[in-house]
Every structure is written in structure tokens, then in C-alpha cells.
Amino acid sequence: MTHFKTLTIAAGLMAGTALSAQAQELQFIMCGGEVRPADQKVIDKFQADNPGVTVKMEAVEWGTCQDKSMQLAAAGDPPDVAYMGSRTLRQLAKNDLIVPVTFTPEEEAAYQPGVLKTVTNGGQYWGIPHAFSTKALYINCTVVEAAGAECKAPATWADLVTLAKTVTDNTDAAGIGIAGKDFDNTMHMFLDFLYSNGGKVYNDDGTPALDSPQTRETLQLYADLLPYMESGPTEWERDQMKDLFNDGQIAMYVSGPWGEGQHKEKVPNQIIAPIPAGPSGPSGTILITDSLAVFKGTGNEELATKLAKALTSGEAQYDLDMTWGLTPILDYEKVGMTDVFYKKNNWPVFVAGISTGGPEPMVEDFKSLQAVFTNMIQGIMLGEGTVDELVTQAGVELAAVR
């Protein structure tokens, strides 16, 4: 009898242990304020395929999301996985808050050129890219034609300045919208032009490269465009430009592929063109990714990685890219897909810049990096220095960024 009771108790304990092992809750912070239907579909299937596993989603606006994830991790209460800007990964890795990721050779080969560079540091991958954007020039043809100009893509910076001037001189609209607010996309927009002029932020060996002729030419472009920008450019960030563009208050601005849908109703007469080439390089773009980071010390690292891989697998990622209007993060033809969406309409413009684009720099202190660019850009907009002085100072500031 005693033996029977012991077996029964042992069996009960084992059953309880099994139930405990199966009943796992993954805490998932999603930056951006919403969970996309394509992601939710994968999460629902993941929960169905893994009985006892619950994925608790928390969608947080970009303005506070990344700080929240990092602060929770630093306080010893990390989420299991977070979707956040790849720019944060180096800081998280340096502080031993996230786990490295491995890819098979086949997985590596499927990514578009340059994508994995955005998550690489110290020879390791620190996140799984989940959203990819390149940029192009949007032109409101109704505004341009009202200025008496032909609505065609400016091929060079000189053409861009000429068109912006024509619009400003002959309409009530500004020729171009340029971001100058203390915000990350102010740096991003500048890098769109710097990478369209053969410029770099860092050399391949990691040494600073911002103090260069190419950067001076890019900042001079901003100085040349200043009379034709929206009023008070230091008060505007890129996402606010879409409303100015839709209302016919600016003729041009730079944005990602999602812009076409944002403008389609109010600006049916628009063209989307490559960012004009500078005097020292071909047309390019910044290559930006947001990634899934798996946090350390949760006890759920393996399961969280499994979820992250499911969200970024071929079909799931394709669904997200297509429905969200993202530059394709994978070369989907390499994974056997045909009739891919990005061969049609305006997509080739956004794909063409990948090969000549440059990555968003990965540093430990990305806010200090952002400040380097904001100081330089606002300096030229507010007349606080010459091009040479401001670029020289930016080079000094960049050298101090970790």
C-alpha cells in the first residue's frame, strides 16, 4: 500500500512538473503601437502548435518603447522578446542583456544585401531582422506643374535644388520638406543623401569617417535647399511631412515605400523616384532594419528564439512585407517564391537602392550618435556655423560616441 501511494504521489508530482513545463508565458513587447495581422496570424499558430504556451503581446508606441524594453532588462525583469530598432542591439549586447542569434548558411544567403550588417557586431548576430526599409523621393506633380515645371525625377542634386527653387518661387508651397527636429529620422534623412554621395559614417574598420568631403557636400546641399524648405524645419520630423505633402504645402520629400499608400487618395498625381545622386556618388539610401531581440535571463530563451524564427520565416515574413508595404527583407525568389510583389509598380525604385545603400550605424550609445547629426543639421539650418566648421565639429563629436 505504501509503495502504491509513493508511486501515485510520484506520478502526481511528475504530471505537475510536466504541466508546469508546458505552461509558459512569453512576454513580447512590440514597438510601433500595434500588432500587425501578419504577425498575429503567426503568433496564433505558434500558440496552437505549442500547447500550454501563451504569448502576451504589449504594443508600445515608438517614442517610449525601446527605452521601456531596455529599462526592464536592466532592472532584471526583461521581456522574452522585443521588436525594436536594430540600432539598439549593440548597446543591449554590450550590457549582456540579449542572446546572440545563429543562422544556417541557407538563411544567411536568403537576406537582401546589407541586411545582416545591421544586426552584426563583434562577429555575431544580435537580432533577427523583421522589417526593412529603403527610401525614395516623393514628388507631388500637381504642385510641380502649378509652378510651370515638368514633373520628372531630378537626377542630380543640382536638378533637385533647381526644382525646389522653381516651386518656391512660383507657388505658395515649399519646394521640399527636410526633417530637422531632434529625432532619429532627421539623421536618417541626412544619411539618405550622404549615401547618395559616396559618403560613410564609419570606415569598414570601425574608424569614424564623417569628417569628409562627401559630408561637406551633403551639408552644403542642405544649405542650398534651406530657402526652399518648409517654414521652421527644425520643428519638423519626417513622419509629419506626409501631411504637408498631402495638403500640397511641399512638393517633395523623402520617405519609405509605405508613403505611396499614405498619399494615394489625396495626391493621385505623384511620382516616386530614386534619391538624386550627389557629385561624389550614385543614388543610394539608408538601409534600416527593425529586429526581434531575444532577452537573456528569462529561462525562455530557446522558446523565444523559436517564436522569433517563426515570425521571420519565408512565408510569414513575405506576408508582413507585402501587407505592410515594406522593402523585401529577403530575396524571396531564392526561397522558391515566384511572381513576387516587389517586381511590380514602384517597388523596383526601392529595391534598386539596396546595392548602393549604407546601413544605419550600430553603436552602443545611439542617442549620442543621433545628437551628432542633429547638431550638425540644425547648425546649418539656424546659421550657427559654416559647413566646414559644423562638419569638423561633427567629426570630433562622432569620435567620442561609443
Coordinates of C-alpha atoms in Angstrom, one line a residue:
M1 CA 0.0 0.0 0.0
T2 CA 2.8 2.4 0.9
H3 CA 4.5 1.6 -2.3
F4 CA 1.3 2.3 -4.3
K5 CA 0.9 5.6 -2.5
T6 CA 4.5 6.5 -3.3
L7 CA 4.1 5.7 -6.9
T8 CA 0.8 7.7 -7.0
I9 CA 2.4 10.7 -5.4
A10 CA 5.5 10.5 -7.7
A11 CA 3.2 10.3 -10.7
G12 CA 1.3 13.3 -9.5
L13 CA 4.5 15.3 -9.0
M14 CA 5.7 14.3 -12.5
A15 CA 2.4 15.3 -14.0
G16 CA 2.5 18.6 -12.2
T17 CA 6.1 19.2 -13.4
A18 CA 5.1 18.4 -17.0
L19 CA 2.2 20.8 -16.8
S20 CA 4.4 23.5 -15.3
A21 CA 7.0 23.0 -18.1
Q22 CA 4.3 23.3 -20.7
A23 CA 2.5 26.3 -19.2
Q24 CA 4.9 29.0 -20.4
E25 CA 4.1 32.7 -21.0
L26 CA 6.3 34.7 -23.3
Q27 CA 6.3 38.4 -22.7
F28 CA 6.6 40.1 -26.1
I29 CA 7.0 43.9 -26.5
M30 CA 6.1 45.2 -29.9
C31 CA 7.3 48.7 -30.8
G32 CA 5.0 50.7 -33.0
G33 CA 1.8 50.7 -31.1
E34 CA 0.1 47.8 -32.9
V35 CA 0.4 44.2 -33.7
R36 CA 0.2 43.6 -37.5
P37 CA -2.3 41.0 -38.7
A38 CA 0.5 39.1 -40.4
D39 CA 2.4 38.8 -37.1
Q40 CA -0.8 37.9 -35.1
K41 CA -1.5 35.0 -37.5
V42 CA 1.9 33.5 -36.8
I43 CA 1.5 34.0 -33.1
D44 CA -1.9 32.3 -33.1
K45 CA -0.4 29.3 -34.9
F46 CA 2.6 29.2 -32.6
Q47 CA 0.3 29.0 -29.6
A48 CA -1.8 26.3 -31.2
D49 CA 1.3 24.3 -32.1
N50 CA 2.8 24.6 -28.6
P51 CA 0.1 23.7 -26.1
G52 CA 0.4 25.5 -22.8
V53 CA 2.4 28.4 -24.3
T54 CA 0.8 31.8 -24.2
V55 CA 2.3 34.8 -26.0
K56 CA 1.4 38.0 -24.1
M57 CA 1.7 40.9 -26.5
E58 CA 2.2 44.5 -25.4
A59 CA 2.2 47.1 -28.2
V60 CA 4.0 50.3 -27.3
E61 CA 4.5 53.5 -29.3
W62 CA 8.0 54.0 -30.7
G63 CA 8.5 57.1 -28.6
T64 CA 8.8 55.1 -25.3
C65 CA 9.0 51.5 -26.4
Q66 CA 12.8 51.0 -26.8
D67 CA 13.6 52.7 -23.6
K68 CA 11.0 50.6 -21.8
S69 CA 12.4 47.3 -23.1
M70 CA 16.0 48.3 -22.1
Q71 CA 15.0 49.6 -18.7
L72 CA 13.0 46.4 -17.9
A73 CA 16.0 44.3 -18.9
A74 CA 18.5 46.4 -16.9
A75 CA 16.2 46.1 -13.9
G76 CA 16.3 42.3 -14.1
D77 CA 12.7 41.9 -15.5
P78 CA 13.3 41.6 -19.2
P79 CA 10.7 40.7 -21.8
D80 CA 11.3 37.4 -23.5
V81 CA 11.4 39.0 -26.9
A82 CA 11.0 42.6 -28.3
Y83 CA 10.6 44.1 -31.7
M84 CA 12.8 47.2 -31.8
G85 CA 15.2 49.2 -33.8
S86 CA 18.4 47.3 -34.8
R87 CA 20.3 50.4 -33.7
T88 CA 19.7 49.3 -30.1
L89 CA 21.3 45.9 -30.4
R90 CA 24.9 46.8 -29.8
Q91 CA 24.0 48.5 -26.5
L92 CA 21.9 45.6 -25.4
A93 CA 24.7 43.1 -26.3
K94 CA 27.4 45.2 -24.6
N95 CA 25.4 45.1 -21.4
D96 CA 24.8 41.3 -21.7
L97 CA 21.0 41.7 -21.9
I98 CA 20.3 39.7 -25.1
V99 CA 21.4 36.4 -26.6
P100 CA 23.2 36.1 -30.0
V101 CA 21.4 34.5 -32.9
T102 CA 22.6 31.9 -35.3
F103 CA 21.6 31.4 -38.9
T104 CA 22.1 28.5 -41.2
P105 CA 24.1 29.2 -44.4
E106 CA 20.8 29.0 -46.3
E107 CA 19.1 31.5 -44.0
E108 CA 22.1 33.9 -44.4
A109 CA 22.0 33.6 -48.2
A110 CA 18.3 34.5 -48.4
Y111 CA 18.7 38.0 -46.9
Q112 CA 19.0 41.0 -49.2
P113 CA 22.5 42.5 -49.4
G114 CA 23.4 44.6 -46.4
V115 CA 20.5 43.5 -44.2
L116 CA 22.5 41.3 -41.8
K117 CA 25.1 44.0 -41.4
T118 CA 22.5 46.0 -39.5
V119 CA 22.4 43.3 -36.7
T120 CA 26.1 42.3 -36.7
N121 CA 28.6 43.3 -34.0
G122 CA 31.8 41.5 -32.9
G123 CA 31.3 38.8 -35.5
Q124 CA 27.9 37.8 -34.1
Y125 CA 24.3 38.4 -35.0
W126 CA 22.3 40.0 -32.2
G127 CA 18.8 40.1 -33.6
I128 CA 16.6 38.7 -36.4
P129 CA 15.7 41.4 -38.9
H130 CA 11.9 41.6 -39.2
A131 CA 11.3 44.9 -41.1
F132 CA 13.4 46.6 -43.7
S133 CA 13.1 50.0 -45.3
T134 CA 14.8 51.9 -48.1
K135 CA 13.9 55.4 -49.2
A136 CA 12.9 57.3 -52.3
L137 CA 11.9 60.8 -53.4
Y138 CA 8.2 61.5 -53.5
I139 CA 7.1 64.3 -55.9
N140 CA 3.6 66.0 -55.9
C141 CA 3.2 66.6 -59.6
T142 CA 0.1 68.8 -59.1
V143 CA 2.3 71.3 -57.2
V144 CA 5.3 71.0 -59.5
E145 CA 3.1 71.6 -62.6
A146 CA 1.4 74.5 -61.0
A147 CA 4.9 76.1 -60.8
G148 CA 5.2 75.7 -64.5
A149 CA 7.8 72.9 -64.3
E150 CA 7.7 69.4 -65.9
C151 CA 7.1 66.7 -63.3
K152 CA 10.1 64.5 -63.8
A153 CA 12.6 62.9 -61.4
P154 CA 15.6 65.1 -60.7
A155 CA 18.7 63.0 -61.4
T156 CA 21.2 65.1 -59.6
W157 CA 21.4 67.4 -56.6
A158 CA 21.7 70.4 -58.9
D159 CA 18.4 69.3 -60.5
L160 CA 16.8 68.9 -57.1
V161 CA 17.8 72.4 -56.0
T162 CA 16.5 73.9 -59.3
L163 CA 13.2 72.2 -59.0
A164 CA 12.7 73.1 -55.3
K165 CA 13.5 76.8 -56.2
T166 CA 11.1 76.8 -59.1
V167 CA 8.2 75.6 -56.9
T168 CA 9.0 78.0 -54.1
D169 CA 9.3 81.0 -56.4
N170 CA 6.1 80.3 -58.4
T171 CA 3.6 78.8 -55.8
D172 CA 2.6 79.1 -52.2
A173 CA 4.2 75.7 -51.5
A174 CA 7.7 75.0 -50.3
G175 CA 9.9 73.2 -52.8
I176 CA 11.0 70.4 -50.4
G177 CA 10.4 69.1 -46.9
I178 CA 13.5 68.3 -44.9
A179 CA 13.5 66.9 -41.4
G180 CA 15.4 69.0 -38.8
K181 CA 13.8 68.1 -35.5
D182 CA 15.7 66.4 -32.7
F183 CA 14.5 62.9 -33.8
D184 CA 16.1 59.8 -35.3
N185 CA 14.6 60.3 -38.8
T186 CA 16.4 63.6 -39.1
M187 CA 19.7 61.6 -39.0
H188 CA 18.1 59.0 -41.4
M189 CA 17.1 61.6 -44.0
F190 CA 20.6 63.1 -44.0
L191 CA 22.1 59.7 -44.4
D192 CA 19.8 59.1 -47.4
F193 CA 21.6 61.9 -49.1
L194 CA 25.1 61.1 -47.7
Y195 CA 24.8 57.6 -49.0
S196 CA 23.7 59.0 -52.4
N197 CA 27.1 60.9 -52.4
G198 CA 29.5 58.1 -51.7
G199 CA 29.8 59.1 -48.0
K200 CA 30.2 57.0 -44.9
V201 CA 29.8 57.4 -41.2
Y202 CA 32.3 54.7 -40.3
N203 CA 35.0 53.0 -42.3
D204 CA 35.0 49.2 -42.6
D205 CA 37.5 49.0 -39.7
G206 CA 35.2 51.0 -37.4
T207 CA 37.1 54.3 -37.5
P208 CA 35.0 57.5 -37.9
A209 CA 34.6 58.7 -41.5
L210 CA 32.1 61.5 -41.1
D211 CA 34.6 64.4 -41.4
S212 CA 34.9 64.1 -45.2
P213 CA 34.4 66.0 -48.4
Q214 CA 31.3 63.9 -49.1
T215 CA 29.7 65.0 -45.8
R216 CA 30.6 68.6 -46.6
E217 CA 28.9 68.3 -49.9
T218 CA 25.8 66.8 -48.3
L219 CA 25.6 69.6 -45.7
Q220 CA 26.1 72.1 -48.4
L221 CA 23.1 70.6 -50.2
Y222 CA 21.0 71.3 -47.1
A223 CA 22.3 74.9 -47.1
D224 CA 21.4 75.3 -50.7
L225 CA 17.9 73.8 -50.1
L226 CA 17.2 75.9 -47.0
P227 CA 15.5 78.8 -48.7
Y228 CA 13.1 76.3 -50.3
M229 CA 12.3 74.1 -47.3
E230 CA 9.1 74.2 -45.2
S231 CA 9.0 77.0 -42.6
G232 CA 10.9 76.2 -39.4
P233 CA 12.5 72.9 -40.5
T234 CA 14.0 72.3 -37.0
E235 CA 10.4 71.8 -35.8
W236 CA 9.6 69.0 -38.2
E237 CA 10.3 65.3 -38.3
R238 CA 9.8 63.1 -41.4
D239 CA 6.6 61.4 -40.4
Q240 CA 4.9 64.9 -40.2
M241 CA 5.9 65.6 -43.8
K242 CA 3.2 63.3 -45.2
D243 CA 0.5 65.7 -44.1
L244 CA 2.4 68.7 -45.7
F245 CA 2.7 66.6 -48.9
N246 CA -0.9 65.6 -48.9
D247 CA -2.0 69.2 -48.4
G248 CA 0.1 70.5 -51.2
Q249 CA 2.3 72.5 -48.8
I250 CA 5.5 70.8 -50.0
A251 CA 6.3 69.5 -53.5
M252 CA 8.9 66.8 -52.5
Y253 CA 10.2 64.8 -49.6
V254 CA 12.0 61.5 -48.9
S255 CA 10.1 58.6 -47.4
G256 CA 9.7 54.8 -47.5
P257 CA 7.5 52.6 -49.6
W258 CA 4.6 53.0 -47.2
G259 CA 4.3 56.6 -48.4
E260 CA 2.6 55.6 -51.6
G261 CA -0.5 54.3 -49.7
Q262 CA -0.4 57.3 -47.4
H263 CA -0.6 59.7 -50.4
K264 CA -2.7 57.8 -52.9
E265 CA -6.0 59.3 -52.0
K266 CA -5.0 63.0 -51.7
V267 CA -2.1 63.0 -54.2
P268 CA -3.1 60.7 -57.0
N269 CA -0.7 62.6 -59.3
Q270 CA 2.6 61.7 -57.7
I271 CA 5.8 60.1 -58.9
I272 CA 8.3 58.1 -56.8
A273 CA 11.9 58.4 -57.9
P274 CA 15.4 57.4 -56.7
I275 CA 17.1 59.9 -54.4
P276 CA 19.1 62.1 -56.7
A277 CA 22.8 61.4 -57.0
G278 CA 25.3 63.7 -55.4
P279 CA 28.5 64.9 -57.0
S280 CA 30.6 62.1 -55.5
G281 CA 28.5 59.0 -55.7
P282 CA 25.5 57.2 -57.2
S283 CA 21.9 57.3 -55.9
G284 CA 21.7 55.3 -52.7
T285 CA 19.6 55.1 -49.5
I286 CA 19.9 54.3 -45.8
L287 CA 19.3 50.6 -45.0
I288 CA 17.3 50.4 -41.8
T289 CA 16.0 47.3 -40.1
D290 CA 14.0 46.6 -37.0
S291 CA 14.6 43.3 -35.4
L292 CA 13.4 40.7 -32.9
A293 CA 15.8 40.6 -29.9
V294 CA 15.7 37.7 -27.5
F295 CA 16.5 38.7 -24.0
K296 CA 18.8 36.9 -21.6
G297 CA 17.9 35.5 -18.2
T298 CA 14.2 34.8 -18.7
G299 CA 14.6 31.0 -18.8
N300 CA 12.6 31.0 -22.0
E301 CA 15.4 31.9 -24.4
E302 CA 15.0 28.8 -26.6
L303 CA 11.3 29.1 -26.9
A304 CA 11.5 32.8 -27.6
T305 CA 14.0 32.2 -30.3
K306 CA 11.7 29.6 -31.8
L307 CA 8.9 32.2 -31.9
A308 CA 11.2 34.8 -33.5
K309 CA 12.3 32.4 -36.2
A310 CA 8.7 31.5 -36.9
L311 CA 7.8 35.2 -37.3
T312 CA 10.7 35.7 -39.7
S313 CA 10.4 32.6 -41.8
G314 CA 9.9 32.9 -45.6
E315 CA 6.1 32.8 -45.9
A316 CA 5.4 34.7 -42.7
Q317 CA 7.9 37.4 -43.5
Y318 CA 6.7 37.7 -47.1
D319 CA 3.1 38.3 -45.8
L320 CA 4.3 41.0 -43.4
D321 CA 6.4 42.8 -46.1
M322 CA 3.7 42.7 -48.7
T323 CA 0.8 43.7 -46.4
W324 CA 2.7 46.4 -44.5
G325 CA 4.4 47.9 -47.6
L326 CA 8.0 47.1 -46.6
T327 CA 11.1 46.7 -48.7
P328 CA 11.5 43.0 -49.1
I329 CA 13.9 41.8 -46.4
L330 CA 14.6 38.5 -48.1
D331 CA 15.3 37.7 -51.7
Y332 CA 12.1 35.6 -51.9
E333 CA 12.9 34.1 -55.2
K334 CA 15.9 32.4 -53.5
V335 CA 13.4 30.6 -51.2
G336 CA 11.3 29.4 -54.1
M337 CA 8.7 32.1 -54.5
T338 CA 7.5 33.4 -57.9
D339 CA 5.5 36.4 -59.0
V340 CA 6.9 38.4 -56.1
F341 CA 5.2 41.7 -55.3
Y342 CA 8.4 43.9 -55.4
K343 CA 8.9 43.4 -59.2
K344 CA 5.8 45.5 -59.9
N345 CA 4.6 49.1 -59.8
N346 CA 7.1 51.4 -57.9
W347 CA 8.8 48.7 -56.0
P348 CA 11.9 48.5 -58.2
V349 CA 12.8 52.0 -57.1
F350 CA 13.0 51.0 -53.5
V351 CA 14.8 47.7 -54.3
A352 CA 17.4 49.3 -56.7
G353 CA 19.0 51.3 -53.9
I354 CA 19.8 48.3 -51.7
S355 CA 23.1 47.6 -53.5
T356 CA 24.4 51.2 -53.2
G357 CA 22.9 52.0 -49.8
G358 CA 24.6 52.1 -46.4
P359 CA 23.5 50.8 -43.0
E360 CA 22.2 52.7 -40.1
P361 CA 25.3 52.8 -37.9
M362 CA 25.3 50.4 -34.9
V363 CA 26.8 52.0 -31.8
E364 CA 26.3 51.5 -28.1
D365 CA 25.0 55.0 -27.5
F366 CA 22.7 55.5 -30.4
K367 CA 21.2 58.7 -28.9
S368 CA 24.6 60.3 -28.8
L369 CA 25.0 59.3 -32.5
Q370 CA 21.7 60.9 -33.3
A371 CA 22.8 64.1 -31.5
V372 CA 25.9 64.4 -33.7
F373 CA 23.7 64.6 -36.7
T374 CA 21.1 66.8 -35.2
N375 CA 23.7 69.3 -34.0
M376 CA 25.2 69.5 -37.5
I377 CA 21.9 69.7 -39.3
Q378 CA 20.3 72.2 -37.0
G379 CA 23.5 74.2 -37.0
I380 CA 23.3 74.8 -40.8
M381 CA 19.5 75.4 -40.6
L382 CA 19.9 78.0 -37.8
G383 CA 23.0 79.7 -39.2
E384 CA 25.2 78.7 -36.3
G385 CA 28.3 77.8 -38.3
T386 CA 29.7 77.2 -41.7
V387 CA 29.6 73.9 -43.5
D388 CA 33.3 73.3 -42.8
E389 CA 33.0 74.2 -39.1
L390 CA 29.9 72.1 -38.5
V391 CA 31.3 69.0 -40.2
T392 CA 34.6 69.3 -38.4
Q393 CA 32.8 69.6 -35.1
A394 CA 30.6 66.6 -36.0
G395 CA 33.7 64.5 -36.7
V396 CA 35.0 65.4 -33.2
E397 CA 31.7 64.5 -31.6
L398 CA 31.5 61.2 -33.5
A399 CA 34.9 60.2 -32.3
A400 CA 33.5 60.3 -28.7
V401 CA 30.5 58.2 -29.4
R402 CA 30.8 54.6 -28.1

